mmCIF file with all atom_site columns, C-alpha atoms in Angstrom:
data_model
loop_
_atom_site.group_PDB
_atom_site.id
_atom_site.type_symbol
_atom_site.label_atom_id
_atom_site.label_alt_id
_atom_site.label_comp_id
_atom_site.label_asym_id
_atom_site.label_entity_id
_atom_site.label_seq_id
_atom_site.pdbx_PDB_ins_code
_atom_site.Cartn_x
_atom_site.Cartn_y
_atom_site.Cartn_z
_atom_site.occupancy
_atom_site.B_iso_or_equiv
_atom_site.pdbx_formal_charge
_atom_site.auth_seq_id
_atom_site.auth_comp_id
_atom_site.auth_asym_id
_atom_site.auth_atom_id
_atom_site.pdbx_PDB_model_num
ATOM 1   C CA . MET S 1 1   ? 25.849 181.398 105.313 1.00 0.00 ? 1   MET S CA 1
ATOM 2   C CA . SER S 1 2   ? 29.273 182.962 104.774 1.00 0.00 ? 2   SER S CA 1
ATOM 3   C CA . ASP S 1 3   ? 31.963 181.736 102.393 1.00 0.00 ? 3   ASP S CA 1
ATOM 4   C CA . LYS S 1 4   ? 34.001 180.312 105.278 1.00 0.00 ? 4   LYS S CA 1
ATOM 5   C CA . THR S 1 5   ? 33.166 177.016 106.956 1.00 0.00 ? 5   THR S CA 1
ATOM 6   C CA . ASN S 1 6   ? 32.125 177.704 110.539 1.00 0.00 ? 6   ASN S CA 1
ATOM 7   C CA . VAL S 1 7   ? 32.005 174.852 113.032 1.00 0.00 ? 7   VAL S CA 1
ATOM 8   C CA . PHE S 1 8   ? 30.769 175.074 116.615 1.00 0.00 ? 8   PHE S CA 1
ATOM 9   C CA . LEU S 1 9   ? 32.610 172.813 119.045 1.00 0.00 ? 9   LEU S CA 1
ATOM 10  C CA . PHE S 1 10  ? 31.352 172.191 122.566 1.00 0.00 ? 10  PHE S CA 1
ATOM 11  C CA . THR S 1 11  ? 33.820 170.562 124.925 1.00 0.00 ? 11  THR S CA 1
ATOM 12  C CA . GLY S 1 12  ? 33.226 168.904 128.258 1.00 0.00 ? 12  GLY S CA 1
ATOM 13  C CA . GLN S 1 13  ? 30.749 166.843 130.190 1.00 0.00 ? 13  GLN S CA 1
ATOM 14  C CA . LEU S 1 14  ? 26.998 166.867 129.536 1.00 0.00 ? 14  LEU S CA 1
ATOM 15  C CA . ARG S 1 15  ? 26.018 168.191 132.971 1.00 0.00 ? 15  ARG S CA 1
ATOM 16  C CA . HIS S 1 16  ? 23.857 171.223 132.138 1.00 0.00 ? 16  HIS S CA 1
ATOM 17  C CA . LYS S 1 17  ? 21.378 169.671 129.746 1.00 0.00 ? 17  LYS S CA 1
ATOM 18  C CA . LYS S 1 18  ? 18.796 172.501 129.547 1.00 0.00 ? 18  LYS S CA 1
ATOM 19  C CA . LYS S 1 19  ? 21.490 175.091 128.891 1.00 0.00 ? 19  LYS S CA 1
ATOM 20  C CA . LEU S 1 20  ? 23.113 172.884 126.243 1.00 0.00 ? 20  LEU S CA 1
ATOM 21  C CA . ILE S 1 21  ? 19.791 172.343 124.442 1.00 0.00 ? 21  ILE S CA 1
ATOM 22  C CA . LYS S 1 22  ? 19.141 176.101 124.516 1.00 0.00 ? 22  LYS S CA 1
ATOM 23  C CA . SER S 1 23  ? 22.628 176.716 123.088 1.00 0.00 ? 23  SER S CA 1
ATOM 24  C CA . VAL S 1 24  ? 22.240 174.153 120.295 1.00 0.00 ? 24  VAL S CA 1
ATOM 25  C CA . LEU S 1 25  ? 18.827 175.530 119.288 1.00 0.00 ? 25  LEU S CA 1
ATOM 26  C CA . THR S 1 26  ? 20.219 179.081 119.310 1.00 0.00 ? 26  THR S CA 1
ATOM 27  C CA . ILE S 1 27  ? 23.211 178.117 117.187 1.00 0.00 ? 27  ILE S CA 1
ATOM 28  C CA . LYS S 1 28  ? 21.003 176.292 114.695 1.00 0.00 ? 28  LYS S CA 1
ATOM 29  C CA . SER S 1 29  ? 18.630 179.277 114.490 1.00 0.00 ? 29  SER S CA 1
ATOM 30  C CA . THR S 1 30  ? 21.445 181.604 113.361 1.00 0.00 ? 30  THR S CA 1
ATOM 31  C CA . PHE S 1 31  ? 22.256 179.486 110.269 1.00 0.00 ? 31  PHE S CA 1
ATOM 32  C CA . LEU S 1 32  ? 25.891 180.585 110.697 1.00 0.00 ? 32  LEU S CA 1
ATOM 33  C CA . PHE S 1 33  ? 27.440 177.196 111.429 1.00 0.00 ? 33  PHE S CA 1
ATOM 34  C CA . ASN S 1 34  ? 27.910 174.293 109.032 1.00 0.00 ? 34  ASN S CA 1
ATOM 35  C CA . GLU S 1 35  ? 28.303 171.793 111.842 1.00 0.00 ? 35  GLU S CA 1
ATOM 36  C CA . ILE S 1 36  ? 27.862 171.442 115.600 1.00 0.00 ? 36  ILE S CA 1
ATOM 37  C CA . LEU S 1 37  ? 30.149 169.018 117.430 1.00 0.00 ? 37  LEU S CA 1
ATOM 38  C CA . ILE S 1 38  ? 30.427 167.921 121.048 1.00 0.00 ? 38  ILE S CA 1
ATOM 39  C CA . SER S 1 39  ? 33.723 166.487 122.244 1.00 0.00 ? 39  SER S CA 1
ATOM 40  C CA . THR S 1 40  ? 33.109 164.623 125.477 1.00 0.00 ? 40  THR S CA 1
ATOM 41  C CA . TRP S 1 41  ? 34.031 161.458 127.357 1.00 0.00 ? 41  TRP S CA 1
ATOM 42  C CA . ASN S 1 42  ? 32.984 157.839 126.829 1.00 0.00 ? 42  ASN S CA 1
ATOM 43  C CA . GLU S 1 43  ? 31.343 157.921 130.271 1.00 0.00 ? 43  GLU S CA 1
ATOM 44  C CA . GLU S 1 44  ? 28.747 160.332 128.851 1.00 0.00 ? 44  GLU S CA 1
ATOM 45  C CA . LYS S 1 45  ? 27.367 157.576 126.597 1.00 0.00 ? 45  LYS S CA 1
ATOM 46  C CA . LYS S 1 46  ? 25.135 156.585 129.527 1.00 0.00 ? 46  LYS S CA 1
ATOM 47  C CA . ASN S 1 47  ? 22.979 159.639 128.644 1.00 0.00 ? 47  ASN S CA 1
ATOM 48  C CA . LYS S 1 48  ? 21.461 157.726 125.706 1.00 0.00 ? 48  LYS S CA 1
ATOM 49  C CA . LEU S 1 49  ? 18.156 159.602 125.452 1.00 0.00 ? 49  LEU S CA 1
ATOM 50  C CA . PHE S 1 50  ? 19.819 163.009 125.703 1.00 0.00 ? 50  PHE S CA 1
ATOM 51  C CA . ILE S 1 51  ? 22.457 162.086 123.119 1.00 0.00 ? 51  ILE S CA 1
ATOM 52  C CA . SER S 1 52  ? 19.774 160.719 120.777 1.00 0.00 ? 52  SER S CA 1
ATOM 53  C CA . PHE S 1 53  ? 17.857 163.990 121.107 1.00 0.00 ? 53  PHE S CA 1
ATOM 54  C CA . LEU S 1 54  ? 20.947 166.065 120.272 1.00 0.00 ? 54  LEU S CA 1
ATOM 55  C CA . LYS S 1 55  ? 21.776 163.791 117.339 1.00 0.00 ? 55  LYS S CA 1
ATOM 56  C CA . ALA S 1 56  ? 18.222 164.318 116.044 1.00 0.00 ? 56  ALA S CA 1
ATOM 57  C CA . LEU S 1 57  ? 19.035 168.046 116.073 1.00 0.00 ? 57  LEU S CA 1
ATOM 58  C CA . GLY S 1 58  ? 22.059 167.325 113.869 1.00 0.00 ? 58  GLY S CA 1
ATOM 59  C CA . VAL S 1 59  ? 24.749 167.428 116.553 1.00 0.00 ? 59  VAL S CA 1
ATOM 60  C CA . LYS S 1 60  ? 27.736 165.138 115.985 1.00 0.00 ? 60  LYS S CA 1
ATOM 61  C CA . PHE S 1 61  ? 29.648 163.572 118.876 1.00 0.00 ? 61  PHE S CA 1
ATOM 62  C CA . ILE S 1 62  ? 33.310 162.844 119.447 1.00 0.00 ? 62  ILE S CA 1
ATOM 63  C CA . PHE S 1 63  ? 33.645 160.414 122.344 1.00 0.00 ? 63  PHE S CA 1
ATOM 64  C CA . ASN S 1 64  ? 37.027 160.277 124.024 1.00 0.00 ? 64  ASN S CA 1
ATOM 65  C CA . GLU S 1 65  ? 38.669 157.764 126.291 1.00 0.00 ? 65  GLU S CA 1
ATOM 66  C CA . SER S 1 66  ? 39.252 159.111 129.788 1.00 0.00 ? 66  SER S CA 1
ATOM 67  C CA . ILE S 1 67  ? 42.884 158.896 130.747 1.00 0.00 ? 67  ILE S CA 1
ATOM 68  C CA . PRO S 1 68  ? 44.411 159.770 134.120 1.00 0.00 ? 68  PRO S CA 1
ATOM 69  C CA . ASP S 1 69  ? 45.815 163.276 134.434 1.00 0.00 ? 69  ASP S CA 1
ATOM 70  C CA . PRO S 1 70  ? 49.591 162.669 134.247 1.00 0.00 ? 70  PRO S CA 1
ATOM 71  C CA . TYR S 1 71  ? 50.377 166.179 135.529 1.00 0.00 ? 71  TYR S CA 1
ATOM 72  C CA . GLY S 1 72  ? 48.133 166.356 138.607 1.00 0.00 ? 72  GLY S CA 1
ATOM 73  C CA . LEU S 1 73  ? 46.602 169.672 137.519 1.00 0.00 ? 73  LEU S CA 1
ATOM 74  C CA . LYS S 1 74  ? 43.955 171.313 139.689 1.00 0.00 ? 74  LYS S CA 1
ATOM 75  C CA . GLY S 1 75  ? 40.281 170.820 138.851 1.00 0.00 ? 75  GLY S CA 1
ATOM 76  C CA . ASN S 1 76  ? 39.404 169.715 135.333 1.00 0.00 ? 76  ASN S CA 1
ATOM 77  C CA . ILE S 1 77  ? 42.119 171.627 133.474 1.00 0.00 ? 77  ILE S CA 1
ATOM 78  C CA . PHE S 1 78  ? 43.737 168.552 131.932 1.00 0.00 ? 78  PHE S CA 1
ATOM 79  C CA . TYR S 1 79  ? 40.380 167.136 130.816 1.00 0.00 ? 79  TYR S CA 1
ATOM 80  C CA . GLN S 1 80  ? 39.270 170.465 129.345 1.00 0.00 ? 80  GLN S CA 1
ATOM 81  C CA . ILE S 1 81  ? 42.481 170.639 127.329 1.00 0.00 ? 81  ILE S CA 1
ATOM 82  C CA . LYS S 1 82  ? 42.195 167.025 126.130 1.00 0.00 ? 82  LYS S CA 1
ATOM 83  C CA . SER S 1 83  ? 38.526 167.406 125.165 1.00 0.00 ? 83  SER S CA 1
ATOM 84  C CA . MET S 1 84  ? 39.403 170.447 123.033 1.00 0.00 ? 84  MET S CA 1
ATOM 85  C CA . GLU S 1 85  ? 42.452 168.696 121.578 1.00 0.00 ? 85  GLU S CA 1
ATOM 86  C CA . TYR S 1 86  ? 40.353 165.680 120.523 1.00 0.00 ? 86  TYR S CA 1
ATOM 87  C CA . GLY S 1 87  ? 37.772 167.993 118.966 1.00 0.00 ? 87  GLY S CA 1
ATOM 88  C CA . LEU S 1 88  ? 40.362 170.002 117.039 1.00 0.00 ? 88  LEU S CA 1
ATOM 89  C CA . ALA S 1 89  ? 41.973 166.819 115.717 1.00 0.00 ? 89  ALA S CA 1
ATOM 90  C CA . ASN S 1 90  ? 38.745 166.129 113.796 1.00 0.00 ? 90  ASN S CA 1
ATOM 91  C CA . LEU S 1 91  ? 38.657 169.447 111.927 1.00 0.00 ? 91  LEU S CA 1
ATOM 92  C CA . PRO S 1 92  ? 40.444 170.631 108.780 1.00 0.00 ? 92  PRO S CA 1
ATOM 93  C CA . LYS S 1 93  ? 42.856 173.533 109.334 1.00 0.00 ? 93  LYS S CA 1
ATOM 94  C CA . GLU S 1 94  ? 40.966 175.837 106.924 1.00 0.00 ? 94  GLU S CA 1
ATOM 95  C CA . PHE S 1 95  ? 37.750 175.749 109.012 1.00 0.00 ? 95  PHE S CA 1
ATOM 96  C CA . PHE S 1 96  ? 36.764 178.496 111.421 1.00 0.00 ? 96  PHE S CA 1
ATOM 97  C CA . LEU S 1 97  ? 35.905 177.262 114.885 1.00 0.00 ? 97  LEU S CA 1
ATOM 98  C CA . PHE S 1 98  ? 33.816 178.617 117.704 1.00 0.00 ? 98  PHE S CA 1
ATOM 99  C CA . LYS S 1 99  ? 34.822 176.629 120.778 1.00 0.00 ? 99  LYS S CA 1
ATOM 100 C CA . SER S 1 100 ? 32.717 176.775 123.912 1.00 0.00 ? 100 SER S CA 1
ATOM 101 C CA . ARG S 1 101 ? 31.968 174.803 127.042 1.00 0.00 ? 101 ARG S CA 1
ATOM 102 C CA . THR S 1 102 ? 28.770 172.770 127.322 1.00 0.00 ? 102 THR S CA 1
ATOM 103 C CA . ASP S 1 103 ? 27.590 174.952 130.223 1.00 0.00 ? 103 ASP S CA 1
ATOM 104 C CA . LEU S 1 104 ? 27.973 178.319 128.480 1.00 0.00 ? 104 LEU S CA 1
ATOM 105 C CA . TYR S 1 105 ? 25.163 180.109 126.623 1.00 0.00 ? 105 TYR S CA 1
ATOM 106 C CA . ILE S 1 106 ? 25.933 182.784 124.028 1.00 0.00 ? 106 ILE S CA 1
ATOM 107 C CA . LYS S 1 107 ? 23.227 185.067 122.671 1.00 0.00 ? 107 LYS S CA 1
ATOM 108 C CA . PRO S 1 108 ? 22.617 184.959 118.891 1.00 0.00 ? 108 PRO S CA 1
ATOM 109 C CA . LYS S 1 109 ? 23.385 188.686 118.545 1.00 0.00 ? 109 LYS S CA 1
ATOM 110 C CA . ALA S 1 110 ? 26.813 188.125 120.115 1.00 0.00 ? 110 ALA S CA 1
ATOM 111 C CA . LEU S 1 111 ? 27.508 185.127 117.841 1.00 0.00 ? 111 LEU S CA 1
ATOM 112 C CA . LYS S 1 112 ? 26.654 187.166 114.746 1.00 0.00 ? 112 LYS S CA 1
ATOM 113 C CA . LYS S 1 113 ? 28.820 190.077 115.865 1.00 0.00 ? 113 LYS S CA 1
ATOM 114 C CA . ILE S 1 114 ? 31.816 187.841 116.637 1.00 0.00 ? 114 ILE S CA 1
ATOM 115 C CA . LEU S 1 115 ? 31.625 186.046 113.284 1.00 0.00 ? 115 LEU S CA 1
ATOM 116 C CA . LYS S 1 116 ? 31.429 189.353 111.382 1.00 0.00 ? 116 LYS S CA 1
ATOM 117 C CA . LEU S 1 117 ? 34.723 190.664 112.794 1.00 0.00 ? 117 LEU S CA 1
ATOM 118 C CA . ASP S 1 118 ? 37.719 190.959 110.469 1.00 0.00 ? 118 ASP S CA 1
ATOM 119 C CA . TYR S 1 119 ? 40.034 187.974 110.896 1.00 0.00 ? 119 TYR S CA 1
ATOM 120 C CA . ALA S 1 120 ? 42.375 188.842 108.016 1.00 0.00 ? 120 ALA S CA 1
ATOM 121 C CA . ILE S 1 121 ? 46.105 189.127 108.706 1.00 0.00 ? 121 ILE S CA 1
ATOM 122 C CA . SER S 1 122 ? 48.276 191.594 106.840 1.00 0.00 ? 122 SER S CA 1
ATOM 123 C CA . SER S 1 123 ? 51.118 190.135 104.792 1.00 0.00 ? 123 SER S CA 1
ATOM 124 C CA . ASP S 1 124 ? 53.784 191.761 106.996 1.00 0.00 ? 124 ASP S CA 1
ATOM 125 C CA . SER S 1 125 ? 52.389 190.310 110.229 1.00 0.00 ? 125 SER S CA 1
ATOM 126 C CA . ILE S 1 126 ? 54.360 187.801 112.284 1.00 0.00 ? 126 ILE S CA 1
ATOM 127 C CA . LEU S 1 127 ? 51.057 186.145 113.217 1.00 0.00 ? 127 LEU S CA 1
ATOM 128 C CA . GLU S 1 128 ? 49.399 183.462 111.131 1.00 0.00 ? 128 GLU S CA 1
ATOM 129 C CA . ASN S 1 129 ? 45.845 183.838 112.487 1.00 0.00 ? 129 ASN S CA 1
ATOM 130 C CA . LYS S 1 130 ? 43.643 186.056 114.622 1.00 0.00 ? 130 LYS S CA 1
ATOM 131 C CA . ILE S 1 131 ? 41.239 184.768 117.233 1.00 0.00 ? 131 ILE S CA 1
ATOM 132 C CA . TRP S 1 132 ? 38.434 186.352 119.237 1.00 0.00 ? 132 TRP S CA 1
ATOM 133 C CA . ILE S 1 133 ? 38.487 185.800 123.004 1.00 0.00 ? 133 ILE S CA 1
ATOM 134 C CA . PRO S 1 134 ? 35.999 187.150 125.556 1.00 0.00 ? 134 PRO S CA 1
ATOM 135 C CA . TYR S 1 135 ? 38.603 188.902 127.753 1.00 0.00 ? 135 TYR S CA 1
ATOM 136 C CA . PHE S 1 136 ? 42.228 189.040 128.839 1.00 0.00 ? 136 PHE S CA 1
ATOM 137 C CA . GLU S 1 137 ? 44.112 190.145 131.946 1.00 0.00 ? 137 GLU S CA 1
ATOM 138 C CA . PRO S 1 138 ? 46.586 192.893 130.969 1.00 0.00 ? 138 PRO S CA 1
ATOM 139 C CA . THR S 1 139 ? 48.662 192.488 134.131 1.00 0.00 ? 139 THR S CA 1
ATOM 140 C CA . LYS S 1 140 ? 49.353 188.776 133.560 1.00 0.00 ? 140 LYS S CA 1
ATOM 141 C CA . LEU S 1 141 ? 51.058 187.592 130.394 1.00 0.00 ? 141 LEU S CA 1
ATOM 142 C CA . PHE S 1 142 ? 49.034 184.947 128.484 1.00 0.00 ? 142 PHE S CA 1
ATOM 143 C CA . TYR S 1 143 ? 46.135 185.030 130.956 1.00 0.00 ? 143 TYR S CA 1
ATOM 144 C CA . PHE S 1 144 ? 43.038 185.173 128.791 1.00 0.00 ? 144 PHE S CA 1
ATOM 145 C CA . GLY S 1 145 ? 39.484 183.899 128.717 1.00 0.00 ? 145 GLY S CA 1
ATOM 146 C CA . ASP S 1 146 ? 39.438 180.465 127.143 1.00 0.00 ? 146 ASP S CA 1
ATOM 147 C CA . GLU S 1 147 ? 35.933 179.289 128.020 1.00 0.00 ? 147 GLU S CA 1
ATOM 148 C CA . CYS S 1 148 ? 35.038 180.254 124.475 1.00 0.00 ? 148 CYS S CA 1
ATOM 149 C CA . PHE S 1 149 ? 36.906 181.577 121.456 1.00 0.00 ? 149 PHE S CA 1
ATOM 150 C CA . TYR S 1 150 ? 36.556 181.905 117.689 1.00 0.00 ? 150 TYR S CA 1
ATOM 151 C CA . GLY S 1 151 ? 39.152 181.723 114.937 1.00 0.00 ? 151 GLY S CA 1
ATOM 152 C CA . LYS S 1 152 ? 40.735 179.590 112.282 1.00 0.00 ? 152 LYS S CA 1
ATOM 153 C CA . VAL S 1 153 ? 41.546 176.008 113.253 1.00 0.00 ? 153 VAL S CA 1
#
């Protein structure tokens, strides 16, 4: 394992169970992550057997209270943001985080490649940290892929 503390954070509902199990087993098999967390909603506690299985694999859970979307955003945007926010609140700022959705599978080769990238910032940079994102839209300012990313918390 590297000298930095890598944490994998899944956010969202536990809908795609087979894909989530495959992802957890893949992540564990790489030996690149110190911890695997899932930030989800209290309503997911009804999946007792599934949660027990994931806990037996060493996954830790952050259960969050569902609150009404005060902004009336389309789809699940508000809940995706809150789930990530609750997950980030539980991590020290010096950790490196790979955030992903519970329904997204990433191949081990891709994980290894992403974690090996250079995340150092030069002393004259106006930025504090670098992050890896899967894509961005060059014609729209701040429109980038956020279903997964990696960088310093």
